[in-house]
GROMACS .gro file of N, CA and C in nm:
model
  546
    1MET      N    1  -0.015   0.763  -0.211
    1MET     CA    2  -0.144   0.779  -0.144
    1MET      C    3  -0.240   0.861  -0.239
    2ASP      N    4  -0.198   0.965  -0.298
    2ASP     CA    5  -0.272   1.046  -0.375
    2ASP      C    6  -0.324   0.963  -0.502
    3TYR      N    7  -0.249   0.883  -0.568
    3TYR     CA    8  -0.293   0.809  -0.686
    3TYR      C    9  -0.388   0.688  -0.631
    4ALA      N   10  -0.352   0.632  -0.520
    4ALA     CA   11  -0.436   0.530  -0.469
    4ALA      C   12  -0.573   0.580  -0.412
    5PHE      N   13  -0.570   0.694  -0.375
    5PHE     CA   14  -0.683   0.765  -0.315
    5PHE      C   15  -0.775   0.789  -0.436
    6LYS      N   16  -0.732   0.855  -0.547
    6LYS     CA   17  -0.810   0.887  -0.658
    6LYS      C   18  -0.861   0.751  -0.717
    7ARG      N   19  -0.781   0.641  -0.731
    7ARG     CA   20  -0.841   0.517  -0.786
    7ARG      C   21  -0.937   0.456  -0.712
    8LEU      N   22  -0.918   0.459  -0.572
    8LEU     CA   23  -1.028   0.404  -0.476
    8LEU      C   24  -1.156   0.490  -0.474
    9PHE      N   25  -1.140   0.611  -0.467
    9PHE     CA   26  -1.270   0.695  -0.438
    9PHE      C   27  -1.315   0.792  -0.550
   10GLY      N   28  -1.233   0.798  -0.651
   10GLY     CA   29  -1.272   0.879  -0.755
   10GLY      C   30  -1.315   0.830  -0.886
   11THR      N   31  -1.365   0.704  -0.879
   11THR     CA   32  -1.414   0.649  -0.995
   11THR      C   33  -1.552   0.606  -0.985
   12GLU      N   34  -1.628   0.617  -1.091
   12GLU     CA   35  -1.763   0.570  -1.104
   12GLU      C   36  -1.805   0.435  -1.050
   13SER      N   37  -1.706   0.338  -1.077
   13SER     CA   38  -1.712   0.207  -1.056
   13SER      C   39  -1.709   0.182  -0.897
   14ASN      N   40  -1.640   0.270  -0.826
   14ASN     CA   41  -1.626   0.263  -0.677
   14ASN      C   42  -1.716   0.369  -0.601
   15LYS      N   43  -1.811   0.420  -0.683
   15LYS     CA   44  -1.890   0.523  -0.606
   15LYS      C   45  -1.945   0.494  -0.476
   16ASN      N   46  -1.998   0.366  -0.455
   16ASN     CA   47  -2.043   0.331  -0.334
   16ASN      C   48  -1.945   0.338  -0.219
   17ILE      N   49  -1.818   0.296  -0.260
   17ILE     CA   50  -1.711   0.318  -0.144
   17ILE      C   51  -1.709   0.461  -0.109
   18THR      N   52  -1.706   0.553  -0.188
   18THR     CA   53  -1.680   0.689  -0.176
   18THR      C   54  -1.797   0.744  -0.087
   19VAL      N   55  -1.918   0.693  -0.113
   19VAL     CA   56  -2.023   0.736  -0.023
   19VAL      C   57  -2.018   0.703   0.109
   20VAL      N   58  -1.960   0.560   0.140
   20VAL     CA   59  -1.936   0.528   0.274
   20VAL      C   60  -1.848   0.609   0.340
   21PHE      N   61  -1.730   0.627   0.267
   21PHE     CA   62  -1.626   0.707   0.318
   21PHE      C   63  -1.664   0.849   0.353
   22LEU      N   64  -1.737   0.917   0.276
   22LEU     CA   65  -1.788   1.043   0.307
   22LEU      C   66  -1.878   1.060   0.431
   23ASN      N   67  -1.966   0.947   0.437
   23ASN     CA   68  -2.055   0.933   0.558
   23ASN      C   69  -1.965   0.919   0.675
   24ALA      N   70  -1.868   0.861   0.685
   24ALA     CA   71  -1.780   0.820   0.795
   24ALA      C   72  -1.720   0.958   0.830
   25ILE      N   73  -1.667   1.036   0.742
   25ILE     CA   74  -1.596   1.168   0.768
   25ILE      C   75  -1.696   1.263   0.831
   26LEU      N   76  -1.815   1.260   0.764
   26LEU     CA   77  -1.913   1.359   0.812
   26LEU      C   78  -2.008   1.302   0.921
   27LYS      N   79  -1.974   1.186   0.964
   27LYS     CA   80  -2.054   1.120   1.084
   27LYS      C   81  -2.203   1.115   1.048
   28ARG      N   82  -2.253   1.082   0.950
   28ARG     CA   83  -2.375   1.090   0.893
   28ARG      C   84  -2.436   0.947   0.899
   29THR      N   85  -2.551   0.940   0.947
   29THR     CA   86  -2.630   0.805   0.971
   29THR      C   87  -2.764   0.818   0.942
   30GLY      N   88  -2.849   0.717   0.930
   30GLY     CA   89  -2.987   0.734   0.909
   30GLY      C   90  -3.032   0.812   0.801
   31ARG      N   91  -3.125   0.891   0.813
   31ARG     CA   92  -3.186   0.984   0.707
   31ARG      C   93  -3.082   1.091   0.666
   32ASP      N   94  -2.999   1.117   0.752
   32ASP     CA   95  -2.900   1.241   0.726
   32ASP      C   96  -2.793   1.179   0.626
   33ARG      N   97  -2.766   1.064   0.602
   33ARG     CA   98  -2.664   1.008   0.532
   33ARG      C   99  -2.671   1.050   0.369
   34ILE      N  100  -2.541   1.054   0.337
   34ILE     CA  101  -2.531   1.048   0.189
   34ILE      C  102  -2.579   0.930   0.115
   35LYS      N  103  -2.667   0.930   0.011
   35LYS     CA  104  -2.710   0.807  -0.047
   35LYS      C  105  -2.635   0.789  -0.175
   36ASP      N  106  -2.617   0.894  -0.247
   36ASP     CA  107  -2.570   0.890  -0.382
   36ASP      C  108  -2.480   1.013  -0.401
   37ILE      N  109  -2.376   0.995  -0.506
   37ILE     CA  110  -2.305   1.108  -0.550
   37ILE      C  111  -2.284   1.105  -0.697
   38SER      N  112  -2.240   1.215  -0.750
   38SER     CA  113  -2.198   1.219  -0.896
   38SER      C  114  -2.068   1.287  -0.874
   39PHE      N  115  -1.976   1.259  -0.972
   39PHE     CA  116  -1.842   1.324  -0.985
   39PHE      C  117  -1.850   1.450  -1.076
   40SER      N  118  -1.775   1.543  -1.056
   40SER     CA  119  -1.774   1.664  -1.143
   40SER      C  120  -1.630   1.687  -1.174
   41SER      N  121  -1.627   1.788  -1.262
   41SER     CA  122  -1.481   1.827  -1.317
   41SER      C  123  -1.402   1.878  -1.200
   42THR      N  124  -1.275   1.850  -1.208
   42THR     CA  125  -1.179   1.893  -1.101
   42THR      C  126  -1.085   2.004  -1.158
   43GLU      N  127  -1.131   2.068  -1.268
   43GLU     CA  128  -1.069   2.184  -1.315
   43GLU      C  129  -1.140   2.306  -1.254
   44ALA      N  130  -1.063   2.412  -1.192
   44ALA     CA  131  -1.113   2.520  -1.136
   44ALA      C  132  -1.034   2.642  -1.143
   45GLY      N  133  -1.106   2.766  -1.154
   45GLY     CA  134  -1.039   2.885  -1.177
   45GLY      C  135  -1.019   2.925  -1.332
   46ALA      N  136  -0.925   3.033  -1.343
   46ALA     CA  137  -0.891   3.065  -1.479
   46ALA      C  138  -1.000   3.119  -1.555
   47GLU      N  139  -1.091   3.194  -1.492
   47GLU     CA  140  -1.198   3.254  -1.571
   47GLU      C  141  -1.125   3.381  -1.663
   48HIS      N  142  -1.013   3.426  -1.618
   48HIS     CA  143  -0.954   3.540  -1.702
   48HIS      C  144  -0.814   3.492  -1.726
   49GLU      N  145  -0.769   3.541  -1.823
   49GLU     CA  146  -0.611   3.505  -1.869
   49GLU      C  147  -0.510   3.513  -1.757
   50GLU      N  148  -0.537   3.608  -1.657
   50GLU     CA  149  -0.437   3.618  -1.545
   50GLU      C  150  -0.478   3.545  -1.422
   51ASP      N  151  -0.587   3.464  -1.428
   51ASP     CA  152  -0.629   3.400  -1.310
   51ASP      C  153  -0.539   3.261  -1.284
   52LYS      N  154  -0.534   3.211  -1.168
   52LYS     CA  155  -0.465   3.096  -1.132
   52LYS      C  156  -0.558   2.976  -1.178
   53GLN      N  157  -0.492   2.883  -1.230
   53GLN     CA  158  -0.574   2.756  -1.264
   53GLN      C  159  -0.546   2.650  -1.155
   54SER      N  160  -0.636   2.596  -1.101
   54SER     CA  161  -0.642   2.485  -1.000
   54SER      C  162  -0.694   2.367  -1.046
   55ARG      N  163  -0.624   2.267  -1.006
   55ARG     CA  164  -0.688   2.118  -1.033
   55ARG      C  165  -0.726   2.062  -0.889
   56LEU      N  166  -0.848   2.032  -0.872
   56LEU     CA  167  -0.895   1.971  -0.747
   56LEU      C  168  -0.860   1.823  -0.742
   57ASP      N  169  -0.847   1.757  -0.636
   57ASP     CA  170  -0.824   1.618  -0.624
   57ASP      C  171  -0.949   1.538  -0.649
   58LEU      N  172  -1.043   1.564  -0.579
   58LEU     CA  173  -1.184   1.498  -0.608
   58LEU      C  174  -1.299   1.601  -0.585
   59LEU      N  175  -1.378   1.609  -0.664
   59LEU     CA  176  -1.505   1.692  -0.654
   59LEU      C  177  -1.627   1.614  -0.667
   60VAL      N  178  -1.716   1.615  -0.578
   60VAL     CA  179  -1.850   1.534  -0.581
   60VAL      C  180  -1.958   1.622  -0.552
   61VAL      N  181  -2.078   1.582  -0.601
   61VAL     CA  182  -2.194   1.647  -0.563
   61VAL      C  183  -2.293   1.533  -0.509
   62THR      N  184  -2.354   1.563  -0.386
   62THR     CA  185  -2.432   1.469  -0.325
   62THR      C  186  -2.579   1.467  -0.368
   63ASP      N  187  -2.653   1.359  -0.334
   63ASP     CA  188  -2.792   1.359  -0.383
   63ASP      C  189  -2.869   1.483  -0.306
   64ALA      N  190  -2.816   1.545  -0.198
   64ALA     CA  191  -2.884   1.652  -0.137
   64ALA      C  192  -2.834   1.787  -0.191
   65GLY      N  193  -2.753   1.786  -0.311
   65GLY     CA  194  -2.700   1.902  -0.368
   65GLY      C  195  -2.585   1.974  -0.298
   66GLU      N  196  -2.519   1.898  -0.214
   66GLU     CA  197  -2.391   1.948  -0.140
   66GLU      C  198  -2.271   1.925  -0.225
   67TRP      N  199  -2.185   2.021  -0.248
   67TRP     CA  200  -2.069   1.991  -0.313
   67TRP      C  201  -1.959   1.961  -0.220
   68MET      N  202  -1.873   1.868  -0.254
   68MET     CA  203  -1.766   1.816  -0.160
   68MET      C  204  -1.626   1.834  -0.247
   69ASN      N  205  -1.541   1.892  -0.199
   69ASN     CA  206  -1.404   1.900  -0.256
   69ASN      C  207  -1.307   1.837  -0.150
   70ILE      N  208  -1.255   1.714  -0.201
   70ILE     CA  209  -1.164   1.625  -0.130
   70ILE      C  210  -1.025   1.638  -0.192
   71GLU      N  211  -0.953   1.696  -0.076
   71GLU     CA  212  -0.792   1.716  -0.125
   71GLU      C  213  -0.703   1.638  -0.045
   72ILE      N  214  -0.610   1.574  -0.104
   72ILE     CA  215  -0.490   1.495  -0.055
   72ILE      C  216  -0.363   1.586  -0.046
   73GLN      N  217  -0.295   1.622   0.055
   73GLN     CA  218  -0.185   1.702   0.059
   73GLN      C  219  -0.079   1.625   0.129
   74PHE      N  220   0.045   1.605   0.071
   74PHE     CA  221   0.147   1.533   0.129
   74PHE      C  222   0.251   1.618   0.202
   75THR      N  223   0.276   1.731   0.148
   75THR     CA  224   0.383   1.820   0.217
   75THR      C  225   0.313   1.943   0.260
   76ASN      N  226   0.372   1.984   0.371
   76ASN     CA  227   0.332   2.099   0.439
   76ASN      C  228   0.393   2.219   0.378
   77GLN      N  229   0.321   2.311   0.302
   77GLN     CA  230   0.383   2.433   0.231
   77GLN      C  231   0.322   2.540   0.310
   78TYR      N  232   0.287   2.522   0.440
   78TYR     CA  233   0.237   2.618   0.526
   78TYR      C  234   0.141   2.730   0.483
   79ASP      N  235   0.057   2.667   0.395
   79ASP     CA  236  -0.061   2.751   0.345
   79ASP      C  237  -0.183   2.651   0.319
   80MET      N  238  -0.191   2.562   0.404
   80MET     CA  239  -0.305   2.475   0.389
   80MET      C  240  -0.443   2.520   0.407
   81VAL      N  241  -0.449   2.601   0.527
   81VAL     CA  242  -0.583   2.672   0.549
   81VAL      C  243  -0.638   2.776   0.437
   82ASN      N  244  -0.527   2.850   0.402
   82ASN     CA  245  -0.567   2.949   0.295
   82ASN      C  246  -0.593   2.876   0.153
   83ARG      N  247  -0.521   2.769   0.132
   83ARG     CA  248  -0.546   2.679   0.005
   83ARG      C  249  -0.680   2.639   0.015
   84SER      N  250  -0.726   2.578   0.121
   84SER     CA  251  -0.854   2.513   0.150
   84SER      C  252  -0.966   2.620   0.121
   85ILE      N  253  -0.956   2.729   0.189
   85ILE     CA  254  -1.051   2.835   0.164
   85ILE      C  255  -1.054   2.879   0.021
   86TYR      N  256  -0.946   2.895  -0.049
   86TYR     CA  257  -0.938   2.932  -0.182
   86TYR      C  258  -1.020   2.850  -0.290
   87TYR      N  259  -0.990   2.708  -0.259
   87TYR     CA  260  -1.046   2.599  -0.326
   87TYR      C  261  -1.204   2.599  -0.295
   88TRP      N  262  -1.244   2.626  -0.168
   88TRP     CA  263  -1.386   2.644  -0.133
   88TRP      C  264  -1.446   2.744  -0.203
   89VAL      N  265  -1.393   2.873  -0.203
   89VAL     CA  266  -1.455   2.988  -0.273
   89VAL      C  267  -1.480   2.943  -0.412
   90GLY      N  268  -1.385   2.888  -0.485
   90GLY     CA  269  -1.404   2.857  -0.623
   90GLY      C  270  -1.506   2.764  -0.651
   91VAL      N  271  -1.534   2.657  -0.571
   91VAL     CA  272  -1.626   2.568  -0.580
   91VAL      C  273  -1.768   2.620  -0.548
   92TYR      N  274  -1.771   2.703  -0.447
   92TYR     CA  275  -1.904   2.769  -0.402
   92TYR      C  276  -1.958   2.857  -0.509
   93ARG      N  277  -1.871   2.943  -0.574
   93ARG     CA  278  -1.916   3.045  -0.676
   93ARG      C  279  -1.924   3.002  -0.810
   94ASN      N  280  -1.869   2.892  -0.840
   94ASN     CA  281  -1.858   2.838  -0.968
   94ASN      C  282  -1.997   2.818  -1.046
   95PRO      N  283  -2.097   2.761  -0.963
   95PRO     CA  284  -2.231   2.740  -1.026
   95PRO      C  285  -2.308   2.870  -1.060
   96MET      N  286  -2.259   2.976  -1.004
   96MET     CA  287  -2.344   3.101  -1.021
   96MET      C  288  -2.351   3.146  -1.153
   97LYS      N  289  -2.473   3.168  -1.214
   97LYS     CA  290  -2.481   3.214  -1.342
   97LYS      C  291  -2.563   3.351  -1.345
   98LEU      N  292  -2.567   3.426  -1.446
   98LEU     CA  293  -2.626   3.558  -1.449
   98LEU      C  294  -2.775   3.529  -1.434
   99GLY      N  295  -2.826   3.605  -1.356
   99GLY     CA  296  -2.979   3.597  -1.317
   99GLY      C  297  -3.004   3.511  -1.196
  100MET      N  298  -2.905   3.435  -1.164
  100MET     CA  299  -2.934   3.336  -1.044
  100MET      C  300  -2.935   3.423  -0.905
  101GLY      N  301  -3.012   3.379  -0.813
  101GLY     CA  302  -3.009   3.435  -0.677
  101GLY      C  303  -2.917   3.377  -0.595
  102TYR      N  304  -2.874   3.450  -0.488
  102TYR     CA  305  -2.771   3.390  -0.405
  102TYR      C  306  -2.820   3.274  -0.334
  103LYS      N  307  -2.964   3.263  -0.304
  103LYS     CA  308  -3.015   3.150  -0.239
  103LYS      C  309  -3.002   3.007  -0.307
  104GLU      N  310  -2.986   3.041  -0.444
  104GLU     CA  311  -2.965   2.920  -0.528
  104GLU      C  312  -2.819   2.846  -0.511
  105LEU      N  313  -2.721   2.910  -0.443
  105LEU     CA  314  -2.593   2.848  -0.403
  105LEU      C  315  -2.605   2.742  -0.316
  106HIS      N  316  -2.533   2.636  -0.334
  106HIS     CA  317  -2.546   2.522  -0.255
  106HIS      C  318  -2.421   2.512  -0.149
  107PRO      N  319  -2.441   2.430  -0.042
  107PRO     CA  320  -2.323   2.412   0.053
  107PRO      C  321  -2.204   2.353  -0.016
  108VAL      N  322  -2.085   2.394   0.050
  108VAL     CA  323  -1.968   2.322  -0.005
  108VAL      C  324  -1.898   2.284   0.118
  109ILE      N  325  -1.850   2.155   0.107
  109ILE     CA  326  -1.781   2.098   0.237
  109ILE      C  327  -1.642   2.070   0.172
  110ALA      N  328  -1.542   2.121   0.244
  110ALA     CA  329  -1.399   2.104   0.219
  110ALA      C  330  -1.342   1.989   0.304
  111ILE      N  331  -1.277   1.894   0.234
  111ILE     CA  332  -1.230   1.783   0.323
  111ILE      C  333  -1.080   1.755   0.291
  112ASN      N  334  -0.994   1.791   0.375
  112ASN     CA  335  -0.846   1.785   0.356
  112ASN      C  336  -0.775   1.670   0.427
  113VAL      N  337  -0.725   1.577   0.354
  113VAL     CA  338  -0.645   1.470   0.413
  113VAL      C  339  -0.503   1.491   0.395
  114LEU      N  340  -0.442   1.519   0.509
  114LEU     CA  341  -0.303   1.568   0.526
  114LEU      C  342  -0.207   1.460   0.577
  115ASN      N  343  -0.087   1.456   0.514
  115ASN     CA  344   0.019   1.382   0.562
  115ASN      C  345   0.105   1.445   0.646
  116PHE      N  346   0.071   1.547   0.732
  116PHE     CA  347   0.150   1.633   0.812
  116PHE      C  348   0.057   1.679   0.908
  117GLY      N  349   0.126   1.718   1.031
  117GLY     CA  350   0.037   1.790   1.139
  117GLY      C  351   0.008   1.926   1.080
  118LEU      N  352  -0.107   1.989   1.144
  118LEU     CA  353  -0.147   2.120   1.089
  118LEU      C  354  -0.180   2.214   1.234
  119PHE      N  355  -0.250   2.147   1.335
  119PHE     CA  356  -0.297   2.211   1.426
  119PHE      C  357  -0.230   2.175   1.563
  120SER      N  358  -0.165   2.271   1.628
  120SER     CA  359  -0.105   2.225   1.751
  120SER      C  360  -0.186   2.264   1.877
  121GLN      N  361  -0.298   2.312   1.854
  121GLN     CA  362  -0.408   2.346   1.956
  121GLN      C  363  -0.487   2.231   2.010
  122THR      N  364  -0.470   2.129   1.922
  122THR     CA  365  -0.561   1.998   1.964
  122THR      C  366  -0.482   1.884   1.944
  123GLU      N  367  -0.515   1.761   1.993
  123GLU     CA  368  -0.451   1.635   1.978
  123GLU      C  369  -0.553   1.562   1.884
  124LYS      N  370  -0.669   1.602   1.844
  124LYS     CA  371  -0.751   1.525   1.748
  124LYS      C  372  -0.695   1.504   1.616
  125PHE      N  373  -0.717   1.391   1.549
  125PHE     CA  374  -0.664   1.369   1.411
  125PHE      C  375  -0.765   1.430   1.305
  126HIS      N  376  -0.907   1.454   1.358
  126HIS     CA  377  -0.994   1.505   1.257
  126HIS      C  378  -1.066   1.626   1.321
  127THR      N  379  -1.055   1.737   1.261
  127THR     CA  380  -1.097   1.863   1.304
  127THR      C  381  -1.191   1.915   1.201
  128THR      N  382  -1.313   1.973   1.253
  128THR     CA  383  -1.413   2.031   1.162
  128THR      C  384  -1.430   2.186   1.217
  129PHE      N  385  -1.456   2.267   1.106
  129PHE     CA  386  -1.477   2.406   1.122
  129PHE      C  387  -1.602   2.467   1.051
  130HIS      N  388  -1.670   2.543   1.114
  130HIS     CA  389  -1.767   2.629   1.053
  130HIS      C  390  -1.753   2.769   1.091
  131LEU      N  391  -1.853   2.859   1.049
  131LEU     CA  392  -1.859   3.013   1.094
  131LEU      C  393  -1.961   3.012   1.206
  132TYR      N  394  -1.886   3.057   1.327
  132TYR     CA  395  -1.990   3.091   1.428
  132TYR      C  396  -1.979   3.223   1.497
  133GLU      N  397  -2.087   3.274   1.547
  133GLU     CA  398  -2.069   3.398   1.627
  133GLU      C  399  -1.980   3.387   1.746
  134ASP      N  400  -1.895   3.492   1.762
  134ASP     CA  401  -1.795   3.475   1.842
  134ASP      C  402  -1.821   3.466   1.998
  135GLU      N  403  -1.926   3.527   2.049
  135GLU     CA  404  -1.965   3.512   2.197
  135GLU      C  405  -2.059   3.410   2.213
  136GLU      N  406  -2.170   3.412   2.139
  136GLU     CA  407  -2.291   3.307   2.171
  136GLU      C  408  -2.270   3.175   2.098
  137ARG      N  409  -2.181   3.166   1.999
  137ARG     CA  410  -2.142   3.039   1.933
  137ARG      C  411  -2.260   2.995   1.846
  138PHE      N  412  -2.343   3.067   1.785
  138PHE     CA  413  -2.439   3.018   1.685
  138PHE      C  414  -2.388   3.020   1.570
  139LYS      N  415  -2.432   2.925   1.484
  139LYS     CA  416  -2.369   2.899   1.351
  139LYS      C  417  -2.423   3.005   1.251
  140LEU      N  418  -2.355   3.067   1.183
  140LEU     CA  419  -2.388   3.195   1.084
  140LEU      C  420  -2.462   3.120   0.953
  141THR      N  421  -2.399   3.013   0.911
  141THR     CA  422  -2.449   2.956   0.773
  141THR      C  423  -2.408   2.810   0.771
  142ASN      N  424  -2.505   2.737   0.694
  142ASN     CA  425  -2.458   2.594   0.678
  142ASN      C  426  -2.390   2.574   0.533
  143VAL      N  427  -2.354   2.661   0.473
  143VAL     CA  428  -2.297   2.653   0.343
  143VAL      C  429  -2.139   2.629   0.340
  144MET      N  430  -2.083   2.643   0.464
  144MET     CA  431  -1.945   2.632   0.467
  144MET      C  432  -1.892   2.555   0.572
  145GLU      N  433  -1.821   2.451   0.541
  145GLU     CA  434  -1.777   2.348   0.633
  145GLU      C  435  -1.636   2.298   0.594
  146PHE      N  436  -1.531   2.282   0.686
  146PHE     CA  437  -1.405   2.250   0.643
  146PHE      C  438  -1.367   2.132   0.746
  147HIS      N  439  -1.291   2.027   0.696
  147HIS     CA  440  -1.251   1.916   0.775
  147HIS      C  441  -1.096   1.914   0.745
  148PHE      N  442  -1.030   1.869   0.847
  148PHE     CA  443  -0.880   1.856   0.814
  148PHE      C  444  -0.848   1.723   0.897
  149ILE      N  445  -0.796   1.625   0.826
  149ILE     CA  446  -0.769   1.501   0.885
  149ILE      C  447  -0.603   1.484   0.872
  150GLU      N  448  -0.541   1.480   0.984
  150GLU     CA  449  -0.405   1.468   1.001
  150GLU      C  450  -0.360   1.321   1.011
  151MET      N  451  -0.324   1.267   0.899
  151MET     CA  452  -0.278   1.114   0.906
  151MET      C  453  -0.176   1.086   0.994
  152LYS      N  454  -0.075   1.154   1.003
  152LYS     CA  455   0.034   1.124   1.089
  152LYS      C  456  -0.009   1.118   1.253
  153ARG      N  457  -0.091   1.215   1.282
  153ARG     CA  458  -0.152   1.210   1.424
  153ARG      C  459  -0.252   1.076   1.424
  154LEU      N  460  -0.328   1.048   1.326
  154LEU     CA  461  -0.412   0.911   1.323
  154LEU      C  462  -0.324   0.794   1.360
  155ILE      N  463  -0.214   0.784   1.276
  155ILE     CA  464  -0.131   0.671   1.287
  155ILE      C  465  -0.049   0.658   1.414
  156GLN      N  466  -0.008   0.779   1.460
  156GLN     CA  467   0.061   0.790   1.589
  156GLN      C  468  -0.037   0.738   1.703
  157ASP      N  469  -0.153   0.785   1.706
  157ASP     CA  470  -0.257   0.755   1.793
  157ASP      C  471  -0.291   0.607   1.792
  158TRP      N  472  -0.285   0.544   1.669
  158TRP     CA  473  -0.314   0.405   1.671
  158TRP      C  474  -0.194   0.328   1.720
  159LYS      N  475  -0.072   0.364   1.689
  159LYS     CA  476   0.040   0.290   1.738
  159LYS      C  477   0.057   0.296   1.874
  160GLU      N  478   0.012   0.402   1.951
  160GLU     CA  479   0.012   0.436   2.089
  160GLU      C  480  -0.109   0.373   2.164
  161GLU      N  481  -0.199   0.298   2.080
  161GLU     CA  482  -0.326   0.239   2.123
  161GLU      C  483  -0.402   0.356   2.209
  162LYS      N  484  -0.409   0.464   2.144
  162LYS     CA  485  -0.505   0.562   2.195
  162LYS      C  486  -0.647   0.569   2.117
  163LEU      N  487  -0.627   0.483   2.010
  163LEU     CA  488  -0.744   0.476   1.909
  163LEU      C  489  -0.770   0.327   1.877
  164ASN      N  490  -0.897   0.304   1.887
  164ASN     CA  491  -0.930   0.149   1.852
  164ASN      C  492  -1.023   0.178   1.729
  165PRO      N  493  -0.950   0.115   1.610
  165PRO     CA  494  -1.026   0.136   1.479
  165PRO      C  495  -1.144   0.045   1.469
  166TRP      N  496  -1.162  -0.051   1.543
  166TRP     CA  497  -1.295  -0.133   1.557
  166TRP      C  498  -1.407  -0.052   1.601
  167ASP      N  499  -1.380   0.057   1.686
  167ASP     CA  500  -1.487   0.142   1.729
  167ASP      C  501  -1.508   0.268   1.649
  168ASP      N  502  -1.426   0.291   1.559
  168ASP     CA  503  -1.445   0.412   1.469
  168ASP      C  504  -1.425   0.379   1.335
  169VAL      N  505  -1.532   0.403   1.255
  169VAL     CA  506  -1.542   0.366   1.113
  169VAL      C  507  -1.437   0.459   1.034
  170LEU      N  508  -1.438   0.583   1.059
  170LEU     CA  509  -1.347   0.661   0.993
  170LEU      C  510  -1.200   0.629   1.013
  171ALA      N  511  -1.163   0.582   1.136
  171ALA     CA  512  -1.030   0.547   1.161
  171ALA      C  513  -0.992   0.422   1.086
  172LYS      N  514  -1.092   0.323   1.079
  172LYS     CA  515  -1.070   0.201   0.977
  172LYS      C  516  -1.037   0.257   0.838
  173TRP      N  517  -1.114   0.329   0.780
  173TRP     CA  518  -1.098   0.381   0.646
  173TRP      C  519  -0.953   0.456   0.636
  174LEU      N  520  -0.927   0.548   0.723
  174LEU     CA  521  -0.807   0.625   0.719
  174LEU      C  522  -0.675   0.538   0.734
  175LEU      N  523  -0.683   0.431   0.821
  175LEU     CA  524  -0.575   0.348   0.847
  175LEU      C  525  -0.554   0.269   0.709
  176LEU      N  526  -0.650   0.231   0.646
  176LEU     CA  527  -0.635   0.176   0.503
  176LEU      C  528  -0.562   0.259   0.423
  177LEU      N  529  -0.579   0.390   0.410
  177LEU     CA  530  -0.494   0.480   0.337
  177LEU      C  531  -0.363   0.502   0.378
  178GLY      N  532  -0.334   0.483   0.509
  178GLY     CA  533  -0.195   0.507   0.586
  178GLY      C  534  -0.138   0.396   0.545
  179ILE      N  535  -0.191   0.271   0.528
  179ILE     CA  536  -0.115   0.143   0.503
  179ILE      C  537  -0.082   0.147   0.342
  180VAL      N  538  -0.173   0.196   0.261
  180VAL     CA  539  -0.131   0.207   0.122
  180VAL      C  540  -0.011   0.296   0.112
  181ASP      N  541  -0.003   0.417   0.195
  181ASP     CA  542   0.106   0.487   0.185
  181ASP      C  543   0.236   0.438   0.218
  182LYS      N  544   0.243   0.337   0.303
  182LYS     CA  545   0.361   0.269   0.349
  182LYS      C  546   0.412   0.185   0.236
   0.00000   0.00000   0.00000
């Protein structure tokens, strides 16, 4: 699935497909939708000799200046949330140069497509997270967003007819990836 995903969504020739897929994940339509993207280097980290080097699966920049890191993960190494935050931090701070103001940093959206279950607290196959105030639930910032897509849960919901892919654009795309994996 990793190879197929990168070939399908990570090439300039398939850029339009990637845009449609990202709009489906983010539920963007109308004026809010992504219209264009550019691909960026997937090498991250290792500013210093002792730093950890990371290779992102897919990194894109939208026409609105948002950065999106899309990761495919097959095995549960029980560190996915921390790993996603670690990658998010690298993408968020990487553009910062000497003399830049913090207002110049752009939003980063982390999208994680997982081939295992992650959250026992929900039955949803697609969960989205932001930073909110604990009691009144207002959003602190729009620069941080995390998506976790659990493929096993999606496929199980489809098999049990809890999900109709004809009514859900994202489910259609994800089932295509699930079929490729089989």
